[in-house]
Amino acid sequence: MSPLDIQRIDGVPIVHVHQDIDAANATITQQQLADALGPDASSLIVDLSDTRYLDSAGIDMLLRLGDRLDRRRAELILVIPETSQLKRLAAIVGMPDAIAIHPTLTQAQQQAAKAHKQDRVPHPDTDGTIAGCPHA
Amino acid sequence: MLNELLISMGRNRAATLSIFELDPETEELQAVIAGHVPPLLIEPQGNARLLEQAHGLPVGVRSGPSYQACRYPFSTGSRLLLYTDGLIERRDESIDEGLRRLTIAARAAAKHTDSSLADRVYRALLDGTPLEDDVALLAIETVPLENTLEMTFSAHPSVLGGLRSTLGRWLRGAGANANELFDISLSASEAATNAIEHAYGAREATFTVRCEHDDDDVTITVRDLGRWRTTRSRGGGRGLEIMRSLVDSVTVNSDEHGTVVTMIKRLSHQT
């Protein structure tokens, strides 16, 4: 099984992570996750349901990824089930303050759909065109 | 990919292949076999059986074959015997007969511990027989972990997954529940990450992880012998914050010889 499975549902990229994220792979994983966003999506769902360990390097990576997506006007949404050890860990380091976390993929998709709709509302300053970020 | 490569190279490039993944922590073996002779699994009680369910076509035969991974329980004390067909094939008998001889020889060899399993099987099957083909034989065994475990690792991030996995197996033996197992493994992994950072630039640097437990407490000591470096990568403080939250006590001592991180956590003995 590939360590990352990428799918797109209703235009929203969803990455299922099937491996630990630690100092060994945080950098490459960040690049792979950022690439999964593509040019037009406004949300990226990272499903950590099958991830057993996430260390400080992995947490830093997700926070930086969130910032990076923010600059591209996209949102990072994590899926961490209630029963996952990562839920406790995320609370310890205050991750929920910085990144949207949902217990199920369905809930994450609902948030992504909402963001998508809001994105489609034309901004008054941009003459009806959808805002994009050329620096991404 | 290998399959497509072999096909693109032309005729007569087929090869047999087996791929195994053994997870000692979950005590599970995954096998994918492409035309290779079936491996032999010897259970701790000595029962030997051929793993024939995972069989697929050799690579390089035709485009796009599908291979299925089969899972087998592999509890501590289990053994796996891998070999090439030269071990069992004889001109005057069928391959099934050869496999039957192998199973009987392995079952008998598994009862003794005076020499390695591979040696004993090899001697039982081929001693004195002129070889008709080349022979390779490999035996894999999982052994129980010691009460006090000391491990040495290369100072490279790629060792972290193996460290957590071995430690997880040891912690289960020590009576840790799922939360405690996560907390201690992750804390040790954080300390190891620091040790790896300290050794940055030192060639062939290593660090050691010592795991001890009495009835109540688990103590993990991570010691790096590499050069102490004061420069820390960004976010280095978060590792310590995580460790302090997950275990009961963390002490860090460093001098010119290296750094010693000691972590202690009391086990609840409740699931």
Short mmCIF file of C-alpha atoms in Angstrom, two decimals:
data_model
loop_
_atom_site.label_atom_id
_atom_site.label_comp_id
_atom_site.label_asym_id
_atom_site.label_seq_id
_atom_site.Cartn_x
_atom_site.Cartn_y
_atom_site.Cartn_z
CA MET A 1 0.00 0.00 0.00
CA SER A 2 1.27 3.44 -0.86
CA PRO A 3 1.94 5.59 2.23
CA LEU A 4 -0.33 8.33 0.82
CA ASP A 5 -3.56 7.75 -1.09
CA ILE A 6 -4.92 10.78 -2.90
CA GLN A 7 -8.49 11.04 -4.12
CA ARG A 8 -10.73 13.89 -5.21
CA ILE A 9 -14.40 14.02 -4.27
CA ASP A 10 -16.50 16.96 -5.53
CA GLY A 11 -13.30 18.80 -6.36
CA VAL A 12 -11.88 18.46 -2.85
CA PRO A 13 -8.55 16.66 -2.62
CA ILE A 14 -8.46 14.08 0.18
CA VAL A 15 -5.17 12.51 1.24
CA HIS A 16 -5.30 9.35 3.36
CA VAL A 17 -2.06 8.94 5.26
CA HIS A 18 -1.15 5.31 5.96
CA GLN A 19 2.12 5.88 7.77
CA ASP A 20 3.68 7.53 10.80
CA ILE A 21 4.82 11.09 10.25
CA ASP A 22 8.13 11.82 11.96
CA ALA A 23 11.51 13.47 11.38
CA ALA A 24 12.29 10.86 8.72
CA ASN A 25 9.53 11.89 6.32
CA ALA A 26 7.99 15.20 7.47
CA THR A 27 9.64 17.32 4.76
CA ILE A 28 8.75 15.06 1.84
CA THR A 29 5.25 14.50 3.20
CA GLN A 30 4.65 18.25 3.42
CA GLN A 31 5.59 18.63 -0.24
CA GLN A 32 3.36 15.73 -1.27
CA LEU A 33 0.42 17.13 0.70
CA ALA A 34 0.92 20.63 -0.71
CA ASP A 35 1.09 19.21 -4.24
CA ALA A 36 -2.17 17.33 -3.67
CA LEU A 37 -4.04 20.63 -3.33
CA GLY A 38 -3.75 21.32 -7.06
CA PRO A 39 -4.30 24.72 -8.66
CA ASP A 40 -7.99 25.29 -7.96
CA ALA A 41 -9.09 23.56 -4.75
CA SER A 42 -10.00 25.69 -1.75
CA SER A 43 -9.63 22.91 0.83
CA LEU A 44 -7.29 20.02 1.45
CA ILE A 45 -8.48 17.19 3.66
CA VAL A 46 -5.73 15.15 5.31
CA ASP A 47 -7.15 11.96 6.79
CA LEU A 48 -4.99 10.76 9.69
CA SER A 49 -7.31 7.88 10.67
CA ASP A 50 -4.64 5.31 9.76
CA THR A 51 -1.70 7.23 11.21
CA ARG A 52 -0.41 5.73 14.45
CA TYR A 53 2.31 8.21 15.35
CA LEU A 54 2.78 11.87 14.66
CA ASP A 55 5.79 13.40 16.37
CA SER A 56 6.83 17.02 16.91
CA ALA A 57 8.37 17.14 13.42
CA GLY A 58 5.02 15.96 12.01
CA ILE A 59 3.07 18.51 14.06
CA ASP A 60 5.39 21.33 12.92
CA MET A 61 4.95 20.14 9.37
CA LEU A 62 1.14 20.26 9.57
CA LEU A 63 1.20 23.73 11.13
CA ARG A 64 3.53 24.98 8.38
CA LEU A 65 1.36 23.30 5.76
CA GLY A 66 -1.65 25.12 7.21
CA ASP A 67 0.21 28.45 6.82
CA ARG A 68 1.30 27.55 3.33
CA LEU A 69 -2.27 26.70 2.29
CA ASP A 70 -3.48 29.87 3.96
CA ARG A 71 -1.25 31.91 1.66
CA ARG A 72 -2.89 30.12 -1.26
CA ARG A 73 -6.32 30.98 0.24
CA ALA A 74 -6.98 27.34 0.90
CA GLU A 75 -7.83 25.59 4.12
CA LEU A 76 -6.24 22.56 5.70
CA ILE A 77 -8.75 20.18 7.33
CA LEU A 78 -7.60 17.18 9.35
CA VAL A 79 -9.52 14.01 10.12
CA ILE A 80 -8.57 12.56 13.51
CA PRO A 81 -11.05 10.04 14.98
CA GLU A 82 -12.20 10.39 18.60
CA THR A 83 -10.52 7.09 19.47
CA SER A 84 -7.15 8.03 17.94
CA GLN A 85 -4.16 8.61 20.20
CA LEU A 86 -3.42 11.59 17.96
CA LYS A 87 -6.50 13.36 19.31
CA ARG A 88 -4.92 13.54 22.78
CA LEU A 89 -1.62 14.61 21.28
CA ALA A 90 -3.24 17.34 19.17
CA ALA A 91 -4.93 18.74 22.31
CA ILE A 92 -1.62 18.80 24.23
CA VAL A 93 0.11 20.93 21.61
CA GLY A 94 -2.92 23.14 20.93
CA MET A 95 -3.35 22.06 17.33
CA PRO A 96 -7.14 22.61 17.27
CA ASP A 97 -6.49 26.38 17.69
CA ALA A 98 -4.54 26.48 14.45
CA ILE A 99 -6.04 23.79 12.22
CA ALA A 100 -9.60 22.55 11.66
CA ILE A 101 -9.91 19.00 12.99
CA HIS A 102 -12.92 16.72 12.49
CA PRO A 103 -13.50 13.23 13.86
CA THR A 104 -14.90 11.83 10.60
CA LEU A 105 -14.22 12.25 6.92
CA THR A 106 -17.89 13.11 6.32
CA GLN A 107 -17.72 16.05 8.72
CA ALA A 108 -14.48 17.22 7.12
CA GLN A 109 -16.14 17.05 3.70
CA GLN A 110 -19.10 19.10 4.98
CA GLN A 111 -16.73 21.84 6.13
CA ALA A 112 -14.88 21.72 2.80
CA ALA A 113 -18.19 22.02 0.91
CA LYS A 114 -19.15 25.06 2.99
CA ALA A 115 -15.80 26.71 2.28
CA HIS A 116 -16.22 25.92 -1.40
CA LYS A 117 -19.60 27.67 -1.49
CA GLN A 118 -18.30 30.76 0.29
CA ASP A 119 -15.44 30.85 -2.15
CA ARG A 120 -17.87 31.07 -5.02
CA VAL A 121 -19.52 34.24 -3.68
CA PRO A 122 -18.02 36.99 -5.84
CA HIS A 123 -15.90 39.44 -3.91
CA PRO A 124 -17.13 43.04 -4.50
CA ASP A 125 -13.59 44.34 -5.14
CA THR A 126 -12.64 41.78 -7.73
CA ASP A 127 -15.49 42.42 -10.09
CA GLY A 128 -17.10 39.06 -9.69
CA THR A 129 -14.03 36.97 -10.37
CA ILE A 130 -12.94 34.41 -7.88
CA ALA A 131 -9.94 35.44 -5.85
CA GLY A 132 -6.79 33.53 -6.58
CA CYS A 133 -3.23 33.71 -5.33
CA PRO A 134 -0.55 33.94 -8.00
CA HIS A 135 2.26 33.50 -5.47
CA ALA A 136 1.26 29.96 -4.56
CA MET B 1 6.95 -1.94 -12.20
CA LEU B 2 9.61 -4.66 -12.13
CA ASN B 3 7.19 -6.84 -14.07
CA GLU B 4 6.79 -4.22 -16.83
CA LEU B 5 10.55 -3.68 -16.94
CA LEU B 6 11.24 -7.38 -17.40
CA ILE B 7 8.64 -7.62 -20.16
CA SER B 8 10.09 -4.58 -21.93
CA MET B 9 13.51 -6.28 -21.88
CA GLY B 10 12.23 -9.03 -24.13
CA ARG B 11 11.78 -12.76 -23.92
CA ASN B 12 13.04 -15.15 -21.29
CA ARG B 13 13.43 -12.61 -18.57
CA ALA B 14 10.92 -14.08 -16.14
CA ALA B 15 11.92 -14.39 -12.50
CA THR B 16 10.33 -15.67 -9.34
CA LEU B 17 10.08 -13.39 -6.38
CA SER B 18 8.73 -13.32 -2.83
CA ILE B 19 8.19 -10.22 -0.73
CA PHE B 20 7.54 -10.37 3.00
CA GLU B 21 6.77 -7.82 5.61
CA LEU B 22 7.01 -8.92 9.21
CA ASP B 23 5.57 -6.74 11.93
CA PRO B 24 6.86 -8.11 15.25
CA GLU B 25 4.65 -5.69 17.16
CA THR B 26 1.34 -6.92 15.72
CA GLU B 27 2.89 -10.38 15.25
CA GLU B 28 1.76 -10.56 11.66
CA LEU B 29 3.48 -11.61 8.47
CA GLN B 30 2.39 -10.38 5.03
CA ALA B 31 3.47 -12.32 2.00
CA VAL B 32 3.31 -11.69 -1.75
CA ILE B 33 4.69 -14.48 -3.89
CA ALA B 34 5.35 -14.29 -7.63
CA GLY B 35 5.93 -17.81 -8.84
CA HIS B 36 8.42 -18.60 -6.08
CA VAL B 37 8.42 -21.85 -4.11
CA PRO B 38 6.15 -21.51 -1.05
CA PRO B 39 7.89 -20.48 2.19
CA LEU B 40 7.54 -22.68 5.23
CA LEU B 41 6.09 -21.30 8.44
CA ILE B 42 7.00 -23.11 11.65
CA GLU B 43 4.74 -22.22 14.54
CA PRO B 44 6.15 -21.94 18.09
CA GLN B 45 4.71 -25.38 18.96
CA GLY B 46 6.65 -26.89 16.05
CA ASN B 47 3.86 -27.35 13.52
CA ALA B 48 5.20 -26.61 10.02
CA ARG B 49 3.09 -25.57 7.05
CA LEU B 50 3.71 -24.25 3.55
CA LEU B 51 2.30 -20.80 2.80
CA GLU B 52 0.70 -21.60 -0.53
CA GLN B 53 -2.26 -19.18 -0.56
CA ALA B 54 -0.20 -16.15 -1.59
CA HIS B 55 0.82 -17.62 -4.92
CA GLY B 56 0.89 -15.50 -8.11
CA LEU B 57 2.56 -15.57 -11.55
CA PRO B 58 6.32 -15.07 -11.87
CA VAL B 59 7.28 -11.50 -12.81
CA GLY B 60 8.04 -10.90 -16.48
CA VAL B 61 5.53 -13.44 -17.82
CA ARG B 62 2.72 -11.17 -18.89
CA SER B 63 1.63 -7.60 -18.49
CA GLY B 64 -0.62 -6.49 -15.65
CA PRO B 65 -0.92 -9.55 -13.39
CA SER B 66 -2.45 -8.94 -9.99
CA TYR B 67 -0.80 -10.04 -6.79
CA GLN B 68 -2.54 -10.55 -3.52
CA ALA B 69 -0.89 -10.10 -0.16
CA CYS B 70 -1.79 -12.81 2.36
CA ARG B 71 -1.52 -12.26 6.09
CA TYR B 72 -0.44 -14.89 8.56
CA PRO B 73 -0.17 -14.77 12.35
CA PHE B 74 3.50 -14.80 13.37
CA SER B 75 3.65 -14.97 17.16
CA THR B 76 6.93 -14.73 19.07
CA GLY B 77 8.88 -17.93 18.57
CA SER B 78 7.56 -18.48 15.03
CA ARG B 79 10.04 -19.18 12.27
CA LEU B 80 9.94 -18.64 8.54
CA LEU B 81 12.05 -20.62 6.13
CA LEU B 82 12.76 -19.10 2.71
CA TYR B 83 14.62 -21.01 0.04
CA THR B 84 15.19 -21.46 -3.67
CA ASP B 85 13.95 -24.43 -5.66
CA GLY B 86 17.43 -26.00 -5.69
CA LEU B 87 16.80 -27.07 -2.11
CA ILE B 88 13.86 -29.32 -2.90
CA GLU B 89 13.94 -30.19 -6.59
CA ARG B 90 15.26 -33.55 -7.65
CA ARG B 91 15.23 -34.75 -11.22
CA ASP B 92 13.51 -38.01 -10.35
CA GLU B 93 10.62 -36.73 -8.26
CA SER B 94 7.71 -34.27 -8.37
CA ILE B 95 7.91 -30.88 -6.69
CA ASP B 96 5.15 -31.93 -4.29
CA GLU B 97 7.35 -34.77 -3.12
CA GLY B 98 10.21 -32.30 -2.58
CA LEU B 99 7.94 -29.99 -0.56
CA ARG B 100 6.79 -32.93 1.52
CA ARG B 101 10.43 -33.85 2.31
CA LEU B 102 11.11 -30.23 3.24
CA THR B 103 8.14 -30.05 5.61
CA ILE B 104 9.18 -33.24 7.38
CA ALA B 105 12.82 -32.12 7.63
CA ALA B 106 11.85 -28.69 9.00
CA ARG B 107 9.48 -30.19 11.57
CA ALA B 108 12.29 -32.42 12.82
CA ALA B 109 14.90 -29.63 12.70
CA ALA B 110 12.64 -27.27 14.66
CA LYS B 111 12.85 -29.50 17.72
CA HIS B 112 16.59 -28.94 18.14
CA THR B 113 18.52 -25.84 19.01
CA ASP B 114 22.12 -27.08 18.72
CA SER B 115 22.68 -25.30 15.40
CA SER B 116 20.74 -22.91 13.21
CA LEU B 117 17.47 -24.05 11.68
CA ALA B 118 18.73 -23.30 8.16
CA ASP B 119 21.83 -25.43 8.76
CA ARG B 120 19.84 -28.38 10.03
CA VAL B 121 17.32 -28.27 7.18
CA TYR B 122 20.12 -27.97 4.63
CA ARG B 123 21.97 -30.94 6.09
CA ALA B 124 18.82 -33.06 6.31
CA LEU B 125 17.90 -32.47 2.68
CA LEU B 126 21.18 -32.14 0.82
CA ASP B 127 24.05 -33.53 2.87
CA GLY B 128 26.10 -35.78 0.63
CA THR B 129 23.84 -35.22 -2.40
CA PRO B 130 25.55 -33.74 -5.46
CA LEU B 131 23.92 -30.34 -6.10
CA GLU B 132 21.99 -29.98 -9.35
CA ASP B 133 21.10 -26.34 -8.89
CA ASP B 134 22.24 -23.43 -6.76
CA VAL B 135 20.66 -23.33 -3.29
CA ALA B 136 19.83 -20.40 -1.05
CA LEU B 137 18.24 -20.84 2.36
CA LEU B 138 17.21 -18.22 4.88
CA ALA B 139 15.51 -18.67 8.26
CA ILE B 140 13.82 -15.85 10.16
CA GLU B 141 12.81 -16.11 13.79
CA THR B 142 11.23 -13.77 16.31
CA VAL B 143 12.61 -14.15 19.82
CA PRO B 144 11.11 -12.83 23.06
CA LEU B 145 12.53 -9.51 24.23
CA GLU B 146 14.58 -9.33 27.42
CA ASN B 147 13.16 -7.76 30.57
CA THR B 148 15.79 -5.05 30.24
CA LEU B 149 16.24 -4.04 26.64
CA GLU B 150 19.20 -2.09 25.33
CA MET B 151 19.34 -1.09 21.70
CA THR B 152 21.87 0.84 19.64
CA PHE B 153 20.76 2.74 16.57
CA SER B 154 22.45 4.73 13.81
CA ALA B 155 21.84 8.42 14.30
CA HIS B 156 19.54 8.68 11.29
CA PRO B 157 15.82 9.55 11.24
CA SER B 158 15.03 6.38 9.27
CA VAL B 159 15.53 4.31 12.46
CA LEU B 160 12.66 6.03 14.33
CA GLY B 161 9.87 3.78 13.04
CA GLY B 162 11.77 0.62 13.99
CA LEU B 163 12.55 2.06 17.42
CA ARG B 164 8.86 2.76 18.12
CA SER B 165 7.84 -0.64 16.85
CA THR B 166 10.36 -2.61 18.94
CA LEU B 167 9.68 -0.46 21.98
CA GLY B 168 5.94 -1.00 21.49
CA ARG B 169 6.44 -4.74 21.53
CA TRP B 170 8.57 -4.52 24.68
CA LEU B 171 6.04 -2.22 26.38
CA ARG B 172 3.21 -4.64 25.76
CA GLY B 173 5.31 -7.30 27.47
CA ALA B 174 5.87 -4.89 30.36
CA GLY B 175 2.09 -4.51 30.81
CA ALA B 176 1.54 -1.07 29.28
CA ASN B 177 -1.98 -0.31 27.99
CA ALA B 178 -2.64 1.34 24.62
CA ASN B 179 -2.39 4.92 25.93
CA GLU B 180 0.78 4.24 27.89
CA LEU B 181 2.30 2.45 24.92
CA PHE B 182 1.66 5.48 22.72
CA ASP B 183 2.89 7.98 25.33
CA ILE B 184 6.15 6.18 26.07
CA SER B 185 6.92 5.22 22.46
CA LEU B 186 6.33 8.74 21.21
CA SER B 187 8.39 10.28 24.04
CA ALA B 188 11.29 7.92 23.35
CA SER B 189 10.99 8.74 19.67
CA GLU B 190 11.19 12.48 20.48
CA ALA B 191 14.29 11.93 22.62
CA ALA B 192 15.80 9.86 19.81
CA THR B 193 15.04 12.64 17.31
CA ASN B 194 17.03 15.01 19.52
CA ALA B 195 19.90 12.52 19.73
CA ILE B 196 19.91 12.27 15.94
CA GLU B 197 20.00 16.06 15.62
CA HIS B 198 22.91 16.26 18.08
CA ALA B 199 24.88 13.81 16.02
CA TYR B 200 24.36 15.82 12.86
CA GLY B 201 27.59 15.87 10.90
CA ALA B 202 29.27 13.14 12.92
CA ARG B 203 30.06 10.15 10.78
CA GLU B 204 28.76 6.78 11.93
CA ALA B 205 27.26 8.30 15.06
CA THR B 206 24.99 6.11 17.15
CA PHE B 207 22.69 6.46 20.14
CA THR B 208 21.42 3.93 22.63
CA VAL B 209 17.98 3.34 24.11
CA ARG B 210 17.75 1.43 27.37
CA CYS B 211 14.35 0.21 28.59
CA GLU B 212 13.77 -1.10 32.10
CA HIS B 213 10.71 -1.78 34.18
CA ASP B 214 9.79 -2.92 37.63
CA ASP B 215 6.21 -3.62 38.70
CA ASP B 216 5.14 -0.01 38.53
CA ASP B 217 7.53 2.14 36.56
CA VAL B 218 8.94 2.06 33.06
CA THR B 219 12.25 3.89 32.65
CA ILE B 220 13.59 4.74 29.21
CA THR B 221 17.07 6.21 28.87
CA VAL B 222 18.21 7.67 25.56
CA ARG B 223 21.92 8.39 25.40
CA ASP B 224 23.77 9.96 22.53
CA LEU B 225 27.51 9.76 22.32
CA GLY B 226 27.84 12.20 19.49
CA ARG B 227 29.17 15.69 19.73
CA TRP B 228 26.90 18.02 21.69
CA ARG B 229 25.60 20.77 19.47
CA THR B 230 23.91 23.83 20.82
CA THR B 231 22.22 24.75 17.58
CA ARG B 232 18.71 23.42 17.51
CA SER B 233 16.44 23.14 14.58
CA ARG B 234 13.22 25.12 14.55
CA GLY B 235 10.49 23.68 16.70
CA GLY B 236 12.94 21.65 18.81
CA GLY B 237 11.21 22.81 21.98
CA ARG B 238 7.92 21.17 21.07
CA GLY B 239 9.48 17.71 21.39
CA LEU B 240 10.33 18.34 25.02
CA GLU B 241 6.89 19.82 25.66
CA ILE B 242 5.28 16.66 24.29
CA MET B 243 7.55 14.40 26.35
CA ARG B 244 6.79 16.31 29.56
CA SER B 245 3.04 16.00 28.90
CA LEU B 246 3.08 12.30 28.09
CA VAL B 247 5.36 10.80 30.75
CA ASP B 248 5.68 11.46 34.50
CA SER B 249 9.23 12.75 34.53
CA VAL B 250 11.82 13.83 31.99
CA THR B 251 15.38 14.73 32.91
CA VAL B 252 17.99 15.93 30.45
CA ASN B 253 21.69 15.87 31.37
CA SER B 254 24.33 16.90 28.92
CA ASP B 255 28.08 17.30 29.12
CA GLU B 256 31.01 17.16 26.72
CA HIS B 257 30.47 13.42 26.20
CA GLY B 258 26.88 13.65 25.03
CA THR B 259 23.34 13.92 26.29
CA VAL B 260 21.30 11.57 28.45
CA VAL B 261 17.51 11.84 28.52
CA THR B 262 15.73 9.80 31.18
CA MET B 263 11.96 9.32 31.07
CA ILE B 264 9.89 7.58 33.71
CA LYS B 265 6.22 6.67 33.51
CA ARG B 266 4.14 4.78 36.03
CA LEU B 267 1.94 2.05 34.57
CA SER B 268 -1.69 1.91 35.70
CA HIS B 269 -2.11 -1.82 34.89
CA GLN B 270 -5.60 -0.98 33.67
CA THR B 271 -6.69 -1.39 30.09
#
